[in-house]
Short mmCIF file of C-alpha atoms in Angstrom, two decimals:
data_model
loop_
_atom_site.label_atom_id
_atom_site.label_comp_id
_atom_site.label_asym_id
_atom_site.label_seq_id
_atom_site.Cartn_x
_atom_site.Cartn_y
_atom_site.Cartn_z
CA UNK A 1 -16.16 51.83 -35.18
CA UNK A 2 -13.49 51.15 -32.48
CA UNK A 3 -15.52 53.07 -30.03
CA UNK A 4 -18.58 50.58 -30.79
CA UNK A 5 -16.13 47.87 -30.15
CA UNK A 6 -14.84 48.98 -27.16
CA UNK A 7 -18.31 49.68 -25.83
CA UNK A 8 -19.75 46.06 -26.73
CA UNK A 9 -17.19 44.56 -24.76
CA UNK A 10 -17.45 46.45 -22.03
CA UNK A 11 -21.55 45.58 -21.97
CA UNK A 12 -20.41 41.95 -22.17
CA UNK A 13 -18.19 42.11 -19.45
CA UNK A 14 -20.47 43.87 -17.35
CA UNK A 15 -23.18 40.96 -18.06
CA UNK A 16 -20.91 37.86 -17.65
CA UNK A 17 -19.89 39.75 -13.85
CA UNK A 18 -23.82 40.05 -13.03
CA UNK A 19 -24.53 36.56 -13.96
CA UNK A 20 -21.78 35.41 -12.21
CA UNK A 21 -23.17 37.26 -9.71
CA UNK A 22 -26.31 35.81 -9.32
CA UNK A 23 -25.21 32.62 -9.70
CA UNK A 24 -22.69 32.80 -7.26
CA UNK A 25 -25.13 34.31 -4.98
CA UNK A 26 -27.82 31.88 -5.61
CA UNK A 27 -25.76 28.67 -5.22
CA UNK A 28 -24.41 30.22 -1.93
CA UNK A 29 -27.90 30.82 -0.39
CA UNK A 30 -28.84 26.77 -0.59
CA UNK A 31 -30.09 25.60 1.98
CA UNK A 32 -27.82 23.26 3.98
CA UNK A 33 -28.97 20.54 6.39
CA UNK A 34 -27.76 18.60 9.76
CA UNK A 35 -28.62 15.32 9.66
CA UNK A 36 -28.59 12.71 12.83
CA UNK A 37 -29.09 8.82 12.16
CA UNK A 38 -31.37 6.37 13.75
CA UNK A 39 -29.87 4.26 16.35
CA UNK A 40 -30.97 1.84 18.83
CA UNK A 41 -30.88 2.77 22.78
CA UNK A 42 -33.05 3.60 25.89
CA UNK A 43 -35.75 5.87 26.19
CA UNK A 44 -36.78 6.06 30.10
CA UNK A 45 -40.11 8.62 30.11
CA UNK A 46 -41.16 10.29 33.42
CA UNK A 47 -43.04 12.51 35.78
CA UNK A 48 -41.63 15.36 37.12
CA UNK A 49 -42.90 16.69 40.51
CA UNK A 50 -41.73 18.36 44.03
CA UNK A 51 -42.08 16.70 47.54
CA UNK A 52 -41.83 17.17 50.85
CA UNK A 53 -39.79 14.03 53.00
CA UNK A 54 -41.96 12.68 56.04
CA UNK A 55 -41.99 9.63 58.72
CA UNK A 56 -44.63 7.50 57.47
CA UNK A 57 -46.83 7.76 60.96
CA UNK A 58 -45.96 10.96 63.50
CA UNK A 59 -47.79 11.00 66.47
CA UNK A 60 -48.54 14.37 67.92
CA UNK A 61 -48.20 13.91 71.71
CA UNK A 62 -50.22 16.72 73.85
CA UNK A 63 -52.18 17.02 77.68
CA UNK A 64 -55.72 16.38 78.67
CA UNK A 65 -55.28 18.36 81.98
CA UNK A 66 -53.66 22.02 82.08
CA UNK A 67 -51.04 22.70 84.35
CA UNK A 68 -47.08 23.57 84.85
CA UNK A 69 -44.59 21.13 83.26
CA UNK A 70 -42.83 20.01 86.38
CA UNK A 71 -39.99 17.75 84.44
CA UNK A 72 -38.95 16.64 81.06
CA UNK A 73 -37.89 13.52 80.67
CA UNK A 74 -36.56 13.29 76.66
CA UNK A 75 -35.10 15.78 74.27
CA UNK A 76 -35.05 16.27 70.49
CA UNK A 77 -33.84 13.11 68.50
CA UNK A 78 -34.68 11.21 71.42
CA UNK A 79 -35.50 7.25 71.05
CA UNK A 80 -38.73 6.58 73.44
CA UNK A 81 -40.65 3.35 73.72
CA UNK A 82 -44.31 3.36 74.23
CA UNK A 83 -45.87 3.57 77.70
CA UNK A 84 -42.81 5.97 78.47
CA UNK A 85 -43.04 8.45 80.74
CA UNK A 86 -41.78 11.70 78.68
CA UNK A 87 -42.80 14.42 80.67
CA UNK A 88 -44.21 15.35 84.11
CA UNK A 89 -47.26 18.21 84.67
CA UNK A 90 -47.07 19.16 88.54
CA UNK A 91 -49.80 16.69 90.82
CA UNK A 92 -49.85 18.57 93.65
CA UNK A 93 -53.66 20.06 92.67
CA UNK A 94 -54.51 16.40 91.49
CA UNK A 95 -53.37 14.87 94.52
CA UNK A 96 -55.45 17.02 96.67
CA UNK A 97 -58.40 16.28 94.26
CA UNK A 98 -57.92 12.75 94.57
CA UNK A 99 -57.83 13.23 98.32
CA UNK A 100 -61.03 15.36 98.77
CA UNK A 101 -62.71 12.73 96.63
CA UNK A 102 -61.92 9.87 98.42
CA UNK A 103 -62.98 11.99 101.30
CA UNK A 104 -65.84 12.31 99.59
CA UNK A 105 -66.46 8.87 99.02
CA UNK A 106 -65.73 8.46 102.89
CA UNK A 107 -68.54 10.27 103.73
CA UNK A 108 -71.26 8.95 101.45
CA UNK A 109 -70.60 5.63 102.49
CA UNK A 110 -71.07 6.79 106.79
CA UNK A 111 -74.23 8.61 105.02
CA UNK A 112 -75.63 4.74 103.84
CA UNK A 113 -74.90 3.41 107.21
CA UNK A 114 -77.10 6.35 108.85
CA UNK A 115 -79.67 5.69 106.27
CA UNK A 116 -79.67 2.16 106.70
CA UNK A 117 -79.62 2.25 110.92
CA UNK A 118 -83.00 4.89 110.02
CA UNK A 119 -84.74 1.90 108.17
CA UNK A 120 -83.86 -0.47 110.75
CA UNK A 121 -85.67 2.00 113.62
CA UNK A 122 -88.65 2.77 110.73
CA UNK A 123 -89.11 -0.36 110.10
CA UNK A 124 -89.40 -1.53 113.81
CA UNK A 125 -91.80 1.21 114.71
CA UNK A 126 -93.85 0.27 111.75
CA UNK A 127 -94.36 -3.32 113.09
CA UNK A 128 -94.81 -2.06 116.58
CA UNK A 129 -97.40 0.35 115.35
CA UNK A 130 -99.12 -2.42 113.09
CA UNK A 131 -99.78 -4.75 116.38
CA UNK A 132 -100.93 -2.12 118.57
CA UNK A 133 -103.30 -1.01 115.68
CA UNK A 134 -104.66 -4.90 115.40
CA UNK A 135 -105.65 -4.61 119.40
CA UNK A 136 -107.20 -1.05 118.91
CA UNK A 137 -104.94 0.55 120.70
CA UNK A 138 -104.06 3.32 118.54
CA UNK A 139 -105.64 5.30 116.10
CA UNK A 140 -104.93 4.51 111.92
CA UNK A 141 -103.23 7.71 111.24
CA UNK A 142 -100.21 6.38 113.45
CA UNK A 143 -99.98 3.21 111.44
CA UNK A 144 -100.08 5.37 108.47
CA UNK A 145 -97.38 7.47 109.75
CA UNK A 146 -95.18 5.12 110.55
CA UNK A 147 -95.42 3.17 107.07
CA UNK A 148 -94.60 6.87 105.69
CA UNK A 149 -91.82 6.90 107.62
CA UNK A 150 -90.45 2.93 106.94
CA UNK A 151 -90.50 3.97 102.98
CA UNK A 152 -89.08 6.83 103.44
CA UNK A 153 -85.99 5.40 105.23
CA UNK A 154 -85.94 3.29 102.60
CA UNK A 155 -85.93 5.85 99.78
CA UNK A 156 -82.81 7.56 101.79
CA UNK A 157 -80.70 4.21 101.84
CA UNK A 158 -81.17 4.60 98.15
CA UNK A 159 -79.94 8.01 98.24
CA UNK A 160 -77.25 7.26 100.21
CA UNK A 161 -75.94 4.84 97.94
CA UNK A 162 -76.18 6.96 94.76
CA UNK A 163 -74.21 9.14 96.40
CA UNK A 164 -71.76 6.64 97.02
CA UNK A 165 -71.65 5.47 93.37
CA UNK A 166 -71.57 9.15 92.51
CA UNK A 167 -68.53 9.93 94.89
CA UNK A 168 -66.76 6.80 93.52
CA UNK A 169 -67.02 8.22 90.06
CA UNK A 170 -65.93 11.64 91.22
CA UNK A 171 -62.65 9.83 92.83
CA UNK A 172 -61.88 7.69 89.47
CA UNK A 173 -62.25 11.25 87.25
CA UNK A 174 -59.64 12.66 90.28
CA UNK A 175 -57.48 9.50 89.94
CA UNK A 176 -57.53 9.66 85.52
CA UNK A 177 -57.04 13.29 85.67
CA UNK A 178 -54.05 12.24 88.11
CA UNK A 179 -52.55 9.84 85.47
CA UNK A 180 -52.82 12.58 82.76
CA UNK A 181 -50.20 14.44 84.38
CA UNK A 182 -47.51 11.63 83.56
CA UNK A 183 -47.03 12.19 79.74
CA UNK A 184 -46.22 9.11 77.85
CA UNK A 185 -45.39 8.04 74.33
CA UNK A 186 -48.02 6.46 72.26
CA UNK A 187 -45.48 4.32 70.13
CA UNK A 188 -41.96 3.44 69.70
CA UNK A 189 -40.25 6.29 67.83
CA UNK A 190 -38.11 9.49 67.88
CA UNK A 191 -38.70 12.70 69.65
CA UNK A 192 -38.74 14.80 65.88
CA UNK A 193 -39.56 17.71 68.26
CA UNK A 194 -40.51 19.27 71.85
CA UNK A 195 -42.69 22.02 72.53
CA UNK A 196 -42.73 23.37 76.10
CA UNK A 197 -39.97 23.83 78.61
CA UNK A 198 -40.07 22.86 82.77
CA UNK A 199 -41.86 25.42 84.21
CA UNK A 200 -44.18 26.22 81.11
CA UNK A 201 -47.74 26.19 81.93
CA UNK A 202 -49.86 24.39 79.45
CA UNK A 203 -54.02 24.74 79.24
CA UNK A 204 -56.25 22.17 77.66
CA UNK A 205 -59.30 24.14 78.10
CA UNK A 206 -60.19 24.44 74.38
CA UNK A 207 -58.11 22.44 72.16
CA UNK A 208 -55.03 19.96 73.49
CA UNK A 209 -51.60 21.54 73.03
CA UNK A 210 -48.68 20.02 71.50
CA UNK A 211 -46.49 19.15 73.47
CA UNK A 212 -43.85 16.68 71.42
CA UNK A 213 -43.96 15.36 68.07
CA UNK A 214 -42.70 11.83 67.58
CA UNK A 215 -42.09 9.71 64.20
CA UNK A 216 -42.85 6.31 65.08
CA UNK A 217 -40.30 4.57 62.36
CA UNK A 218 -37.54 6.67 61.12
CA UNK A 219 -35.95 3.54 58.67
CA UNK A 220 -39.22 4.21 56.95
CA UNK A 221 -40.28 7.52 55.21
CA UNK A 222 -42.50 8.45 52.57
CA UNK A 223 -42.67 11.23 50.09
CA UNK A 224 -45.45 13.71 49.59
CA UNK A 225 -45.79 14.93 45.86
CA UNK A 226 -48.12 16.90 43.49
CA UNK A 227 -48.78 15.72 40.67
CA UNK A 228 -50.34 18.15 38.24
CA UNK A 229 -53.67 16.48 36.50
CA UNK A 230 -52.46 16.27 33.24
CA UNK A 231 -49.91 13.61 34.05
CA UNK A 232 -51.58 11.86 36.89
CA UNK A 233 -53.24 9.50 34.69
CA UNK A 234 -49.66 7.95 33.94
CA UNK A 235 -48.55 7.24 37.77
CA UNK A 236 -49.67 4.00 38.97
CA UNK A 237 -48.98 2.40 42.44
CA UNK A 238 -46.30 0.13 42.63
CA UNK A 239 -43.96 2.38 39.66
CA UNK A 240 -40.45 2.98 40.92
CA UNK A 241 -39.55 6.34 41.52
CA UNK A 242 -36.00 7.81 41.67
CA UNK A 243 -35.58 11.38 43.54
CA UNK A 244 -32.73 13.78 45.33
CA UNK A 245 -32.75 16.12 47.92
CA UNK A 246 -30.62 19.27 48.22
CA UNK A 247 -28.38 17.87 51.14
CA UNK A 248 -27.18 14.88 49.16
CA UNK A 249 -27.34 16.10 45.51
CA UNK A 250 -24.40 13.96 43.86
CA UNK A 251 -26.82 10.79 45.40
CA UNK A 252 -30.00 9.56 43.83
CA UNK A 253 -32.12 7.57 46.00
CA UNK A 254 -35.11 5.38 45.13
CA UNK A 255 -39.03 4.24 46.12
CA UNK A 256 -42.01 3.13 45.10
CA UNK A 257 -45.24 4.56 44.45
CA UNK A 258 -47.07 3.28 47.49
CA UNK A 259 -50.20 5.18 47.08
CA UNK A 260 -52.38 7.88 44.46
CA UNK A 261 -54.74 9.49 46.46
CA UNK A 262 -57.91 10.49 44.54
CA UNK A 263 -58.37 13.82 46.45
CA UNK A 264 -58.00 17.08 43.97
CA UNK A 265 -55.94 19.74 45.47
CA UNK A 266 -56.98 23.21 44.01
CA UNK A 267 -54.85 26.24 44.51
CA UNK A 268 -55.30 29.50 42.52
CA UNK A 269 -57.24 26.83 39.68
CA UNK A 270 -54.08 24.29 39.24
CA UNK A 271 -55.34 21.15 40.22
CA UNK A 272 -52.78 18.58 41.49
CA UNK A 273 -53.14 15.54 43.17
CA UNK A 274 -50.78 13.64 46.14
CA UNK A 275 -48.81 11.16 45.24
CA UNK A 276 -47.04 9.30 48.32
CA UNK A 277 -44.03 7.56 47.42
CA UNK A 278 -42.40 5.03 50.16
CA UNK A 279 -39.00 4.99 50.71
CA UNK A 280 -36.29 3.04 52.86
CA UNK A 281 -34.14 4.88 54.85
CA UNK A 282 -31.73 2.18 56.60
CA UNK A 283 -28.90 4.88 57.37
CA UNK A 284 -31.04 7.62 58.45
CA UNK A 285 -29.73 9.87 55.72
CA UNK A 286 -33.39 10.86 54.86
CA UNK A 287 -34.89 13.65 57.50
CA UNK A 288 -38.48 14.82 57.78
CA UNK A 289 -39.47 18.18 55.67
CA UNK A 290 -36.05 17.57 53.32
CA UNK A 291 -37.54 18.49 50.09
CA UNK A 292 -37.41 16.02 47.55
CA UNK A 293 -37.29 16.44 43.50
CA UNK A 294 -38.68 13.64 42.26
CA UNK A 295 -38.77 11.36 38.91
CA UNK A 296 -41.83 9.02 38.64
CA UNK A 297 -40.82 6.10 35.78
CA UNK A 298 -43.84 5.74 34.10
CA UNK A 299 -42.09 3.94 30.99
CA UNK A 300 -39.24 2.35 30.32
CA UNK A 301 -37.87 0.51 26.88
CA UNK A 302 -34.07 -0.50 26.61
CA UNK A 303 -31.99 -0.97 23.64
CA UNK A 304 -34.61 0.32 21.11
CA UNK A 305 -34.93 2.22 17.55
CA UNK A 306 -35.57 5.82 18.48
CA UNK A 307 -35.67 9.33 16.68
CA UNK A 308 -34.14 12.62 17.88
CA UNK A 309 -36.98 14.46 18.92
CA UNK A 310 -35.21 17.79 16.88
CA UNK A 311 -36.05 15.04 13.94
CA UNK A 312 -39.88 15.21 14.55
CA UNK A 313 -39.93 18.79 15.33
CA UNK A 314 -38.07 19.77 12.10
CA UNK A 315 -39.76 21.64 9.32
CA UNK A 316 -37.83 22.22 6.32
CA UNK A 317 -38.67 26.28 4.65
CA UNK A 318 -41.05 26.89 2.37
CA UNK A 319 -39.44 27.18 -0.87
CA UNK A 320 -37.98 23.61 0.13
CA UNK A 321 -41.43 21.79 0.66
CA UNK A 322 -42.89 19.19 -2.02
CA UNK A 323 -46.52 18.75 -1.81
CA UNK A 324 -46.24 16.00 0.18
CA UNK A 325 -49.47 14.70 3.27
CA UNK A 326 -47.92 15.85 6.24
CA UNK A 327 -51.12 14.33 8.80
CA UNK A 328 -49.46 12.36 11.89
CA UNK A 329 -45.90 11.96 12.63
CA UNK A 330 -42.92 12.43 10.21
CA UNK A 331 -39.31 13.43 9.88
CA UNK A 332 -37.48 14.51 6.68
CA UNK A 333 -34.40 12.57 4.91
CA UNK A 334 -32.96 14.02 2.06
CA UNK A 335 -33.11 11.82 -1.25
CA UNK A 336 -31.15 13.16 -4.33
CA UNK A 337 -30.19 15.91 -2.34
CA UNK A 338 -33.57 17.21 -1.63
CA UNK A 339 -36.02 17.21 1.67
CA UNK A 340 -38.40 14.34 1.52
CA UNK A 341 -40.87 13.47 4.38
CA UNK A 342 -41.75 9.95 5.49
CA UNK A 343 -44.31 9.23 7.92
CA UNK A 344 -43.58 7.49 10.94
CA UNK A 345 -45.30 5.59 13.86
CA UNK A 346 -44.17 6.51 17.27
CA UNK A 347 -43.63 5.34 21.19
CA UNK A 348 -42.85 6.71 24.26
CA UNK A 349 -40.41 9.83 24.21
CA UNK A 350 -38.28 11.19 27.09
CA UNK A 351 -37.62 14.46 25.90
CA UNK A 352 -34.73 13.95 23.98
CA UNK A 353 -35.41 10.97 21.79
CA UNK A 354 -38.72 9.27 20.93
CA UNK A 355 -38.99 5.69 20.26
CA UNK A 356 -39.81 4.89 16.74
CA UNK A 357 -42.46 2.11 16.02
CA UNK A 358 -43.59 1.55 12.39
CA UNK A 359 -42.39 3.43 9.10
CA UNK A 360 -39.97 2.73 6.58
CA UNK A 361 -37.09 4.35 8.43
CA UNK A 362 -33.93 1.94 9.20
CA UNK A 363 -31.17 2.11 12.14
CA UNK A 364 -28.22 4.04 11.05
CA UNK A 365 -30.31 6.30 8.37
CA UNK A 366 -30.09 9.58 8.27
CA UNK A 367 -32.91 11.91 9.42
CA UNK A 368 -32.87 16.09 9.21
CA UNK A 369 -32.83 17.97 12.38
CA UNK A 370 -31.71 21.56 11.63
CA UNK A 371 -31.13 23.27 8.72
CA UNK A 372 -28.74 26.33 8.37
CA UNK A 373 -28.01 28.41 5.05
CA UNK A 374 -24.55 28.44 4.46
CA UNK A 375 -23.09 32.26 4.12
CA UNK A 376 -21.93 33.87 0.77
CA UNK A 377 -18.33 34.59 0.91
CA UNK A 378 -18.32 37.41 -2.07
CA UNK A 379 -19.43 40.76 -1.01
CA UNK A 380 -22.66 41.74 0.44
CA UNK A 381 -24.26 43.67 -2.79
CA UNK A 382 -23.93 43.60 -6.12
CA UNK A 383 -20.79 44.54 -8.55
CA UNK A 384 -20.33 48.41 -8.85
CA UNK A 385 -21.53 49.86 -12.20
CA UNK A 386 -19.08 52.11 -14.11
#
């Protein structure tokens, strides 16, 4: 009878350990939550993109006549006004085409004069010829000749003069060709860069060569973006835009959107389209081909409700869910310690937090935006069994 005793109690014992086991265990397995309250502040959304820094107009300044670069007159970073000489191509072979031109034109001119003194002796034979032929003293065939003769003179003053307009044109090519050689700038602007060196020969038989590249205004630059085509619909021209570059990156400067071109760009089936952003560059900080990272503001709302975006994204487990709709926008609170959803109407978001519209949330309530099961500290399996 003792032994039956004994052995009951022991059963007991062993059952009061397992349940307190599984209780222990159970409680300890509850799922615990990180909550985050509504509060009012700024939500700021924009468009990401990469750029490339450039004047706003660059002339590129080349040669309509080939030849060897006899002197340079400007260097990089050099400040040129227009109608500027900036380079020299050697005359000598345009001088002596002017020359032999004018030359030219010399001798078409003494070639009008000859023509002319011709019709002058024509035109006196022809008269002479026309009397004697009224008397009968000579036969028609020399009146006919010498009316052949009179127009004929008269068709080679023509001549002669083409060739004198012809010759005049030849010398004004000679002379233009002559100017070419004296390179000078278009605009007012900066030597940005220089292409040939004195004694270089340069040939325009083709295509012109460069010869310098020169930004016209330096104070003023503009930025050259992509913009991939899901978010172009959100840029608009006139938005401010706030970018860096890798030379100053503890300074943020700032533009405009001056212009959305409508162009696609299409490389490797990404479609992107260029965004040019203007920008003020008083101090010159700003160079052309700096690369630019670049932060179009496509929204902005200050001093606003708004929801941690972990909020929205936050999905409590299974075992935790009520049969609750779960269509649009929500975020969980917990009510009587458990989960409970409550849909919400929703703004603009950048990223982080998400402005928060309509619903029955209120500032300073909580909201769930993790959850994390707290770990048993008993031991990792159950009670040992005698």
């Amino acid at each position: 009878m003792k032994k039956i005793l004994i052995a009951g109690a022991v059963v007991i014992v062993l059952v009061a350990i397992v349940a307190a086991f599984v209780l222990f265990r159970n409680k300890g397995s509850e799922p615990k939550y990180r909550t985050d309250k509504i509060a009012k502040g700024d939500i700021i959304t924009t468009v990401t993109a990469t750029g490339t820094v450039n004047a706003v107009t660059t002339v590129l300044v080349g040669t309509q006549v080939s030849g060897t670069i006899k002197q340079l007159y400007v260097d990089f970073n050099s400040a040129v006004k227009k109608g500027q000489i900036i380079a020299q191509i050697d005359p000598a072979l345009f001088d002596e085409q002017v020359a032999q031109a004018k030359a030219n034109l010399l001798a078409a001119k003494a070639n009008v004069e000859k023509a002319e003194a011709s019709l002058v002796d024509a035109k006196r034979t022809r008269d002479r010829n026309a009397e004697l032929f009224a008397k009968n003293l000579i036969a028609r065939s020399d009146l006919d000749t010498a009316d052949t003769n009179y127009e004929t003179a008269k068709a080679s003053v023509s001549a002669a003069k083409a060739q004198v307009a012809q010759t005049g044109a030849a010398l004004r090519n000679a002379q233009t060709n002559l100017g070419y050689t004296r390179i000078v700038s278009p605009v007012d602007g900066t030597v940005v860069s220089r292409n040939v060196d004195v004694g270089q020969t340069v040939a325009a038989s083709f295509q012109t060569p460069t010869l310098f590249t020169i930004a016209q205004d330096l104070t003023k630059m503009q930025i050259d973006t992509s913009v991939d085509e899901a978010d172009i619909g959100k840029v608009k021209v006139g938005q401010d835009v706030e970018f860096t570059v890798d030379a100053y990156a503890d300074i943020t400067f700032r533009g405009k959107v001056g212009q959305v071109r409508i162009a696609p760009i299409t490389v490797q089936n990404v479609v992107t389209y260029d965004v040019v952003v203007t920008v003020d560059n008083p101090d010159f900080k700003l160079k052309p081909g700096m690369t630019a990272n670049v932060s179009i503001i496509v929204a902005e709302k200050k001093d606003i409700l708004r929801i941690p975006n972990a909020a929205l994204r936050f999905k409590p487990a299974e075992k935790t869910k009520t049969k609750q709709p779960q269509k649009g926008a929500g975020v969980w609170i917990l009510e009587n310690g458990k989960p409970k959803r409550l849909p919400v109407t929703v703004g603009i978001s950048d990223g982080n937090f998400t402005e928060l519209v309509g619903g029955e949330l209120r500032e300073g309530q909580d909201v769930i935006v993790e959850e994390a099961v707290a770990k048993t500290k008993g031991p990792a399996s159950g009670p040992r069994m005698f």
